[in-house]
Protein backbone atom coordinates (compact mmCIF):
# COMPACT_ATOMS: atom_id res chain seq x y z
CA UNK A 1 0.00 0.00 0.00
CA UNK A 2 1.17 3.50 -0.80
CA UNK A 3 -0.78 4.82 2.20
CA UNK A 4 -1.69 8.50 1.94
CA UNK A 5 -0.18 10.38 -0.98
CA UNK A 6 -0.20 14.11 -1.71
CA UNK A 7 0.71 16.20 -4.73
CA UNK A 8 2.42 18.52 -5.31
CA UNK A 9 5.18 18.53 -2.68
CA UNK A 10 5.91 22.21 -3.14
CA UNK A 11 4.11 25.07 -4.81
CA UNK A 12 4.50 28.81 -5.06
CA UNK A 13 1.37 30.80 -5.88
CA UNK A 14 0.83 34.45 -6.59
CA UNK A 15 -1.85 36.31 -4.67
CA UNK A 16 -5.23 35.73 -6.24
CA UNK A 17 -4.30 32.50 -8.02
CA UNK A 18 -6.14 29.25 -7.40
CA UNK A 19 -4.96 25.68 -7.10
CA UNK A 20 -6.01 22.22 -6.00
CA UNK A 21 -4.01 20.12 -3.56
CA UNK A 22 -4.46 16.46 -4.29
CA UNK A 23 -4.78 13.73 -1.68
CA UNK A 24 -5.38 10.03 -2.17
CA UNK A 25 -5.34 6.97 0.07
CA UNK A 26 -5.44 3.28 -0.80
CA UNK A 27 -6.35 1.90 2.63
CA UNK A 28 -10.12 2.05 2.09
CA UNK A 29 -10.44 4.57 4.91
CA UNK A 30 -13.81 6.26 5.19
CA UNK A 31 -12.57 9.28 7.13
CA UNK A 32 -10.26 11.85 5.56
CA UNK A 33 -8.97 15.18 6.86
CA UNK A 34 -7.12 18.26 5.72
CA UNK A 35 -4.87 20.13 8.16
CA UNK A 36 -2.67 23.16 7.87
CA UNK A 37 0.47 23.61 9.92
CA UNK A 38 1.92 27.09 10.17
CA UNK A 39 5.62 27.46 11.08
CA UNK A 40 6.26 26.43 14.67
CA UNK A 41 2.59 25.73 15.25
CA UNK A 42 0.31 22.79 15.67
CA UNK A 43 -2.16 21.20 13.31
CA UNK A 44 -5.43 22.94 12.54
CA UNK A 45 -8.30 21.08 10.91
CA UNK A 46 -9.57 22.72 7.71
CA UNK A 47 -12.16 20.23 6.43
CA UNK A 48 -13.00 16.61 6.93
CA UNK A 49 -15.05 13.93 5.22
CA UNK A 50 -16.72 10.81 6.59
CA UNK A 51 -17.29 9.22 3.21
CA UNK A 52 -17.87 9.84 -0.47
CA UNK A 53 -20.20 12.77 -0.96
CA UNK A 54 -20.04 13.92 2.69
CA UNK A 55 -17.82 16.79 3.84
CA UNK A 56 -17.88 19.25 6.71
CA UNK A 57 -15.97 22.25 8.00
CA UNK A 58 -13.24 22.05 10.58
CA UNK A 59 -11.67 24.80 12.64
CA UNK A 60 -10.28 27.00 9.83
CA UNK A 61 -12.31 26.46 6.60
CA UNK A 62 -12.38 30.02 5.22
CA UNK A 63 -10.72 30.33 1.83
CA UNK A 64 -10.87 26.61 1.09
CA UNK A 65 -13.24 24.11 -0.48
CA UNK A 66 -13.26 20.34 -0.68
CA UNK A 67 -15.04 17.56 -2.49
CA UNK A 68 -15.16 13.80 -2.01
CA UNK A 69 -16.46 12.01 -5.06
CA UNK A 70 -14.69 8.72 -4.26
CA UNK A 71 -13.49 6.96 -1.12
CA UNK A 72 -9.87 7.29 -2.28
CA UNK A 73 -9.60 10.99 -3.18
CA UNK A 74 -10.07 14.15 -1.14
CA UNK A 75 -8.83 17.26 -3.00
CA UNK A 76 -8.52 20.65 -1.31
CA UNK A 77 -9.23 23.71 -3.43
CA UNK A 78 -7.76 27.15 -2.70
CA UNK A 79 -9.59 30.01 -4.39
CA UNK A 80 -8.01 33.48 -4.56
CA UNK A 81 -4.85 32.57 -2.67
CA UNK A 82 -3.73 34.96 0.07
CA UNK A 83 -0.38 35.26 1.92
CA UNK A 84 -2.15 34.02 5.06
CA UNK A 85 -2.54 30.66 3.34
CA UNK A 86 1.22 30.12 3.25
CA UNK A 87 1.57 26.91 5.22
CA UNK A 88 2.26 23.20 5.07
CA UNK A 89 -0.86 21.21 4.25
CA UNK A 90 -1.30 17.66 5.48
CA UNK A 91 -3.95 15.22 4.41
CA UNK A 92 -4.79 12.34 6.74
CA UNK A 93 -7.13 9.38 6.83
CA UNK A 94 -8.50 6.94 9.36
CA UNK A 95 -10.82 3.98 9.57
CA UNK A 96 -14.00 4.35 11.66
CA UNK A 97 -13.43 2.87 15.10
CA UNK A 98 -9.66 2.49 14.68
CA UNK A 99 -8.87 6.13 15.60
CA UNK A 100 -5.24 6.24 14.38
CA UNK A 101 -4.79 8.86 11.69
CA UNK A 102 -2.32 8.25 8.87
CA UNK A 103 -0.75 11.36 7.41
CA UNK A 104 0.43 12.13 3.92
CA UNK A 105 3.87 13.67 3.30
CA UNK A 106 2.51 17.21 3.08
CA UNK A 107 2.41 20.04 0.55
CA UNK A 108 4.46 23.15 1.28
CA UNK A 109 2.62 26.14 -0.16
CA UNK A 110 3.95 29.67 -0.40
CA UNK A 111 1.72 32.55 -1.49
CA UNK A 112 3.56 35.73 -2.52
CA UNK B 1 -15.51 21.33 22.22
CA UNK B 2 -12.28 19.72 23.35
CA UNK B 3 -9.26 21.82 24.24
CA UNK B 4 -5.78 20.33 24.68
CA UNK B 5 -2.94 22.22 26.34
CA UNK B 6 0.62 20.92 25.96
CA UNK B 7 3.72 21.81 27.97
CA UNK B 8 6.51 22.61 27.68
CA UNK B 9 6.73 24.19 24.24
CA UNK B 10 10.46 23.43 24.08
CA UNK B 11 12.52 20.88 25.96
CA UNK B 12 16.27 20.42 25.83
CA UNK B 13 17.97 17.39 27.39
CA UNK B 14 21.30 15.64 27.34
CA UNK B 15 21.59 12.28 25.66
CA UNK B 16 20.69 9.54 28.12
CA UNK B 17 18.43 11.76 30.23
CA UNK B 18 14.67 11.31 30.46
CA UNK B 19 12.14 13.66 28.89
CA UNK B 20 8.55 14.25 29.99
CA UNK B 21 5.88 16.11 28.04
CA UNK B 22 2.51 16.84 29.62
CA UNK B 23 -0.94 17.49 28.19
CA UNK B 24 -4.23 18.43 29.77
CA UNK B 25 -7.63 18.08 28.14
CA UNK B 26 -10.99 19.65 28.90
CA UNK B 27 -13.62 17.14 27.73
CA UNK B 28 -14.14 14.42 30.31
CA UNK B 29 -15.73 12.28 27.58
CA UNK B 30 -12.41 12.01 25.70
CA UNK B 31 -11.24 8.41 25.70
CA UNK B 32 -8.40 8.09 23.19
CA UNK B 33 -5.06 9.89 23.55
CA UNK B 34 -2.40 9.46 20.85
CA UNK B 35 1.08 10.92 20.64
CA UNK B 36 2.62 11.86 17.31
CA UNK B 37 6.27 12.50 16.48
CA UNK B 38 7.14 14.86 13.64
CA UNK B 39 10.73 15.03 12.45
CA UNK B 40 11.86 18.13 10.62
CA UNK B 41 10.20 18.34 7.21
CA UNK B 42 8.36 15.06 7.69
CA UNK B 43 4.80 13.99 8.37
CA UNK B 44 3.46 13.35 11.89
CA UNK B 45 3.62 9.67 12.81
CA UNK B 46 1.91 7.87 15.69
CA UNK B 47 4.39 6.63 18.28
CA UNK B 48 2.12 5.52 21.11
CA UNK B 49 -1.46 5.87 22.22
CA UNK B 50 -3.58 5.10 25.26
CA UNK B 51 -7.27 4.58 25.88
CA UNK B 52 -9.16 5.70 28.93
CA UNK B 53 -9.52 2.20 30.36
CA UNK B 54 -5.75 1.99 30.85
CA UNK B 55 -3.57 4.04 33.20
CA UNK B 56 -0.19 3.40 31.60
CA UNK B 57 1.27 1.95 28.44
CA UNK B 58 4.89 1.25 27.54
CA UNK B 59 6.72 0.55 24.33
CA UNK B 60 10.46 0.13 24.80
CA UNK B 61 11.83 3.56 25.79
CA UNK B 62 8.54 5.43 25.56
CA UNK B 63 5.57 5.33 27.89
CA UNK B 64 2.35 7.23 28.31
CA UNK B 65 0.43 7.73 31.54
CA UNK B 66 -3.16 8.89 31.90
CA UNK B 67 -4.88 10.46 34.90
CA UNK B 68 -8.58 10.66 34.05
CA UNK B 69 -9.50 12.35 37.29
CA UNK B 70 -7.11 15.23 36.69
CA UNK B 71 -7.66 15.07 32.92
CA UNK B 72 -4.01 14.96 32.00
CA UNK B 73 -1.70 12.56 30.24
CA UNK B 74 2.04 12.50 29.78
CA UNK B 75 4.68 11.13 27.43
CA UNK B 76 7.84 9.76 29.01
CA UNK B 77 10.97 9.05 27.00
CA UNK B 78 13.83 7.34 28.81
CA UNK B 79 17.48 7.08 27.76
CA UNK B 80 16.99 9.77 25.15
CA UNK B 81 19.00 9.62 21.94
CA UNK B 82 19.74 12.34 19.36
CA UNK B 83 17.28 10.69 16.97
CA UNK B 84 14.51 11.43 19.48
CA UNK B 85 14.90 15.10 18.55
CA UNK B 86 11.61 16.13 16.92
CA UNK B 87 8.32 17.89 17.56
CA UNK B 88 5.90 15.85 19.65
CA UNK B 89 2.14 16.39 19.55
CA UNK B 90 -0.43 15.04 21.93
CA UNK B 91 -4.08 14.73 20.94
CA UNK B 92 -7.41 13.75 22.41
CA UNK B 93 -10.75 12.56 21.12
CA UNK B 94 -14.03 11.14 22.28
CA UNK B 95 -13.69 8.17 19.95
CA UNK B 96 -16.95 6.84 18.60
CA UNK B 97 -20.24 8.62 18.35
CA UNK B 98 -20.21 11.70 16.17
CA UNK B 99 -16.56 12.59 16.59
CA UNK B 100 -15.75 11.10 13.15
CA UNK B 101 -12.16 10.57 14.21
CA UNK B 102 -11.48 14.29 14.60
CA UNK B 103 -8.47 14.68 16.85
CA UNK B 104 -7.82 17.82 18.88
CA UNK B 105 -4.07 18.41 18.92
CA UNK B 106 -1.89 20.13 21.47
CA UNK B 107 0.42 22.92 20.37
CA UNK B 108 3.50 20.70 20.15
CA UNK B 109 6.78 20.34 22.05
CA UNK B 110 10.14 20.76 20.35
CA UNK B 111 12.45 18.19 21.94
CA UNK B 112 16.17 18.59 21.40
CA UNK B 113 18.54 15.87 22.60
CA UNK B 114 22.15 17.03 22.81
CA UNK B 115 24.87 14.40 22.25
Tab-separated table of C-alpha atoms in Angstrom:
chain	number	residue	atom	x	y	z
A	1	UNK	CA	0.000	0.000	0.000
A	2	UNK	CA	1.166	3.504	-0.798
A	3	UNK	CA	-0.782	4.824	2.201
A	4	UNK	CA	-1.689	8.505	1.943
A	5	UNK	CA	-0.181	10.384	-0.985
A	6	UNK	CA	-0.201	14.109	-1.706
A	7	UNK	CA	0.710	16.196	-4.729
A	8	UNK	CA	2.421	18.518	-5.306
A	9	UNK	CA	5.181	18.526	-2.679
A	10	UNK	CA	5.910	22.212	-3.138
A	11	UNK	CA	4.109	25.067	-4.806
A	12	UNK	CA	4.499	28.815	-5.064
A	13	UNK	CA	1.368	30.801	-5.877
A	14	UNK	CA	0.825	34.446	-6.588
A	15	UNK	CA	-1.846	36.313	-4.671
A	16	UNK	CA	-5.230	35.728	-6.241
A	17	UNK	CA	-4.302	32.496	-8.024
A	18	UNK	CA	-6.136	29.248	-7.401
A	19	UNK	CA	-4.962	25.681	-7.097
A	20	UNK	CA	-6.009	22.217	-6.005
A	21	UNK	CA	-4.005	20.119	-3.563
A	22	UNK	CA	-4.457	16.460	-4.292
A	23	UNK	CA	-4.779	13.733	-1.679
A	24	UNK	CA	-5.375	10.025	-2.172
A	25	UNK	CA	-5.342	6.970	0.069
A	26	UNK	CA	-5.439	3.278	-0.803
A	27	UNK	CA	-6.346	1.902	2.628
A	28	UNK	CA	-10.120	2.048	2.095
A	29	UNK	CA	-10.437	4.567	4.915
A	30	UNK	CA	-13.812	6.257	5.190
A	31	UNK	CA	-12.567	9.275	7.127
A	32	UNK	CA	-10.260	11.850	5.559
A	33	UNK	CA	-8.967	15.184	6.862
A	34	UNK	CA	-7.116	18.265	5.724
A	35	UNK	CA	-4.873	20.133	8.165
A	36	UNK	CA	-2.672	23.155	7.872
A	37	UNK	CA	0.466	23.609	9.917
A	38	UNK	CA	1.917	27.090	10.173
A	39	UNK	CA	5.623	27.464	11.077
A	40	UNK	CA	6.262	26.433	14.670
A	41	UNK	CA	2.595	25.729	15.247
A	42	UNK	CA	0.305	22.792	15.666
A	43	UNK	CA	-2.164	21.201	13.306
A	44	UNK	CA	-5.429	22.944	12.541
A	45	UNK	CA	-8.295	21.083	10.905
A	46	UNK	CA	-9.567	22.717	7.705
A	47	UNK	CA	-12.155	20.235	6.426
A	48	UNK	CA	-12.996	16.609	6.929
A	49	UNK	CA	-15.054	13.925	5.218
A	50	UNK	CA	-16.718	10.809	6.590
A	51	UNK	CA	-17.293	9.220	3.208
A	52	UNK	CA	-17.868	9.836	-0.475
A	53	UNK	CA	-20.197	12.772	-0.957
A	54	UNK	CA	-20.037	13.919	2.693
A	55	UNK	CA	-17.819	16.788	3.840
A	56	UNK	CA	-17.878	19.247	6.712
A	57	UNK	CA	-15.966	22.252	8.000
A	58	UNK	CA	-13.243	22.053	10.578
A	59	UNK	CA	-11.665	24.801	12.644
A	60	UNK	CA	-10.278	27.000	9.827
A	61	UNK	CA	-12.306	26.460	6.604
A	62	UNK	CA	-12.375	30.019	5.223
A	63	UNK	CA	-10.719	30.330	1.826
A	64	UNK	CA	-10.873	26.606	1.091
A	65	UNK	CA	-13.237	24.114	-0.476
A	66	UNK	CA	-13.262	20.339	-0.676
A	67	UNK	CA	-15.041	17.562	-2.490
A	68	UNK	CA	-15.161	13.805	-2.012
A	69	UNK	CA	-16.456	12.009	-5.061
A	70	UNK	CA	-14.686	8.715	-4.260
A	71	UNK	CA	-13.495	6.962	-1.117
A	72	UNK	CA	-9.873	7.292	-2.280
A	73	UNK	CA	-9.597	10.985	-3.179
A	74	UNK	CA	-10.073	14.148	-1.143
A	75	UNK	CA	-8.834	17.259	-2.998
A	76	UNK	CA	-8.517	20.652	-1.313
A	77	UNK	CA	-9.225	23.708	-3.427
A	78	UNK	CA	-7.761	27.146	-2.702
A	79	UNK	CA	-9.589	30.006	-4.389
A	80	UNK	CA	-8.014	33.476	-4.560
A	81	UNK	CA	-4.848	32.569	-2.673
A	82	UNK	CA	-3.727	34.961	0.072
A	83	UNK	CA	-0.381	35.260	1.916
A	84	UNK	CA	-2.153	34.023	5.064
A	85	UNK	CA	-2.536	30.656	3.337
A	86	UNK	CA	1.217	30.121	3.253
A	87	UNK	CA	1.568	26.910	5.222
A	88	UNK	CA	2.257	23.200	5.071
A	89	UNK	CA	-0.864	21.213	4.251
A	90	UNK	CA	-1.304	17.658	5.479
A	91	UNK	CA	-3.952	15.222	4.409
A	92	UNK	CA	-4.787	12.337	6.738
A	93	UNK	CA	-7.132	9.380	6.827
A	94	UNK	CA	-8.504	6.940	9.357
A	95	UNK	CA	-10.819	3.980	9.573
A	96	UNK	CA	-13.997	4.351	11.663
A	97	UNK	CA	-13.425	2.865	15.099
A	98	UNK	CA	-9.662	2.494	14.678
A	99	UNK	CA	-8.868	6.126	15.599
A	100	UNK	CA	-5.236	6.235	14.379
A	101	UNK	CA	-4.787	8.861	11.686
A	102	UNK	CA	-2.323	8.245	8.868
A	103	UNK	CA	-0.754	11.360	7.410
A	104	UNK	CA	0.426	12.126	3.921
A	105	UNK	CA	3.869	13.671	3.299
A	106	UNK	CA	2.515	17.210	3.082
A	107	UNK	CA	2.412	20.035	0.550
A	108	UNK	CA	4.458	23.148	1.282
A	109	UNK	CA	2.616	26.142	-0.165
A	110	UNK	CA	3.949	29.671	-0.401
A	111	UNK	CA	1.724	32.548	-1.493
A	112	UNK	CA	3.564	35.730	-2.520
B	1	UNK	CA	-15.507	21.332	22.220
B	2	UNK	CA	-12.285	19.719	23.347
B	3	UNK	CA	-9.256	21.819	24.240
B	4	UNK	CA	-5.784	20.329	24.675
B	5	UNK	CA	-2.944	22.217	26.338
B	6	UNK	CA	0.619	20.916	25.956
B	7	UNK	CA	3.716	21.812	27.969
B	8	UNK	CA	6.513	22.612	27.680
B	9	UNK	CA	6.727	24.189	24.242
B	10	UNK	CA	10.462	23.430	24.076
B	11	UNK	CA	12.520	20.875	25.961
B	12	UNK	CA	16.269	20.422	25.835
B	13	UNK	CA	17.966	17.386	27.394
B	14	UNK	CA	21.302	15.641	27.341
B	15	UNK	CA	21.594	12.277	25.665
B	16	UNK	CA	20.685	9.543	28.118
B	17	UNK	CA	18.427	11.756	30.227
B	18	UNK	CA	14.673	11.312	30.460
B	19	UNK	CA	12.136	13.662	28.886
B	20	UNK	CA	8.551	14.249	29.988
B	21	UNK	CA	5.879	16.112	28.044
B	22	UNK	CA	2.511	16.840	29.625
B	23	UNK	CA	-0.936	17.495	28.187
B	24	UNK	CA	-4.227	18.429	29.767
B	25	UNK	CA	-7.631	18.075	28.143
B	26	UNK	CA	-10.985	19.650	28.897
B	27	UNK	CA	-13.620	17.142	27.734
B	28	UNK	CA	-14.139	14.418	30.314
B	29	UNK	CA	-15.728	12.279	27.579
B	30	UNK	CA	-12.412	12.010	25.696
B	31	UNK	CA	-11.235	8.408	25.703
B	32	UNK	CA	-8.396	8.092	23.194
B	33	UNK	CA	-5.057	9.888	23.546
B	34	UNK	CA	-2.402	9.458	20.847
B	35	UNK	CA	1.082	10.916	20.645
B	36	UNK	CA	2.621	11.858	17.309
B	37	UNK	CA	6.266	12.501	16.475
B	38	UNK	CA	7.139	14.856	13.641
B	39	UNK	CA	10.730	15.027	12.448
B	40	UNK	CA	11.858	18.132	10.615
B	41	UNK	CA	10.202	18.341	7.214
B	42	UNK	CA	8.364	15.056	7.691
B	43	UNK	CA	4.802	13.993	8.366
B	44	UNK	CA	3.459	13.349	11.888
B	45	UNK	CA	3.618	9.672	12.814
B	46	UNK	CA	1.912	7.874	15.688
B	47	UNK	CA	4.386	6.630	18.284
B	48	UNK	CA	2.120	5.522	21.108
B	49	UNK	CA	-1.460	5.866	22.223
B	50	UNK	CA	-3.579	5.101	25.264
B	51	UNK	CA	-7.270	4.582	25.876
B	52	UNK	CA	-9.160	5.704	28.934
B	53	UNK	CA	-9.521	2.199	30.358
B	54	UNK	CA	-5.748	1.986	30.850
B	55	UNK	CA	-3.567	4.035	33.198
B	56	UNK	CA	-0.190	3.401	31.599
B	57	UNK	CA	1.265	1.946	28.443
B	58	UNK	CA	4.894	1.253	27.545
B	59	UNK	CA	6.716	0.554	24.328
B	60	UNK	CA	10.456	0.129	24.800
B	61	UNK	CA	11.834	3.556	25.787
B	62	UNK	CA	8.545	5.426	25.564
B	63	UNK	CA	5.575	5.333	27.888
B	64	UNK	CA	2.352	7.229	28.307
B	65	UNK	CA	0.433	7.729	31.541
B	66	UNK	CA	-3.155	8.889	31.905
B	67	UNK	CA	-4.877	10.458	34.898
B	68	UNK	CA	-8.578	10.656	34.047
B	69	UNK	CA	-9.505	12.354	37.289
B	70	UNK	CA	-7.112	15.229	36.686
B	71	UNK	CA	-7.659	15.074	32.925
B	72	UNK	CA	-4.009	14.961	32.001
B	73	UNK	CA	-1.697	12.560	30.242
B	74	UNK	CA	2.044	12.504	29.778
B	75	UNK	CA	4.680	11.129	27.428
B	76	UNK	CA	7.841	9.757	29.009
B	77	UNK	CA	10.968	9.054	26.997
B	78	UNK	CA	13.831	7.338	28.815
B	79	UNK	CA	17.478	7.076	27.763
B	80	UNK	CA	16.985	9.772	25.146
B	81	UNK	CA	19.002	9.618	21.937
B	82	UNK	CA	19.738	12.342	19.361
B	83	UNK	CA	17.276	10.689	16.974
B	84	UNK	CA	14.509	11.431	19.480
B	85	UNK	CA	14.898	15.105	18.551
B	86	UNK	CA	11.610	16.127	16.923
B	87	UNK	CA	8.319	17.891	17.562
B	88	UNK	CA	5.899	15.853	19.647
B	89	UNK	CA	2.140	16.391	19.552
B	90	UNK	CA	-0.435	15.038	21.931
B	91	UNK	CA	-4.078	14.725	20.936
B	92	UNK	CA	-7.414	13.747	22.410
B	93	UNK	CA	-10.754	12.560	21.117
B	94	UNK	CA	-14.031	11.139	22.278
B	95	UNK	CA	-13.688	8.175	19.950
B	96	UNK	CA	-16.946	6.841	18.601
B	97	UNK	CA	-20.243	8.616	18.353
B	98	UNK	CA	-20.211	11.704	16.167
B	99	UNK	CA	-16.555	12.590	16.593
B	100	UNK	CA	-15.748	11.100	13.146
B	101	UNK	CA	-12.163	10.570	14.208
B	102	UNK	CA	-11.482	14.288	14.604
B	103	UNK	CA	-8.474	14.683	16.851
B	104	UNK	CA	-7.820	17.824	18.878
B	105	UNK	CA	-4.067	18.415	18.916
B	106	UNK	CA	-1.888	20.132	21.468
B	107	UNK	CA	0.418	22.922	20.366
B	108	UNK	CA	3.499	20.704	20.150
B	109	UNK	CA	6.780	20.336	22.046
B	110	UNK	CA	10.140	20.762	20.346
B	111	UNK	CA	12.454	18.188	21.940
B	112	UNK	CA	16.175	18.589	21.401
B	113	UNK	CA	18.540	15.872	22.596
B	114	UNK	CA	22.151	17.026	22.807
B	115	UNK	CA	24.874	14.402	22.253
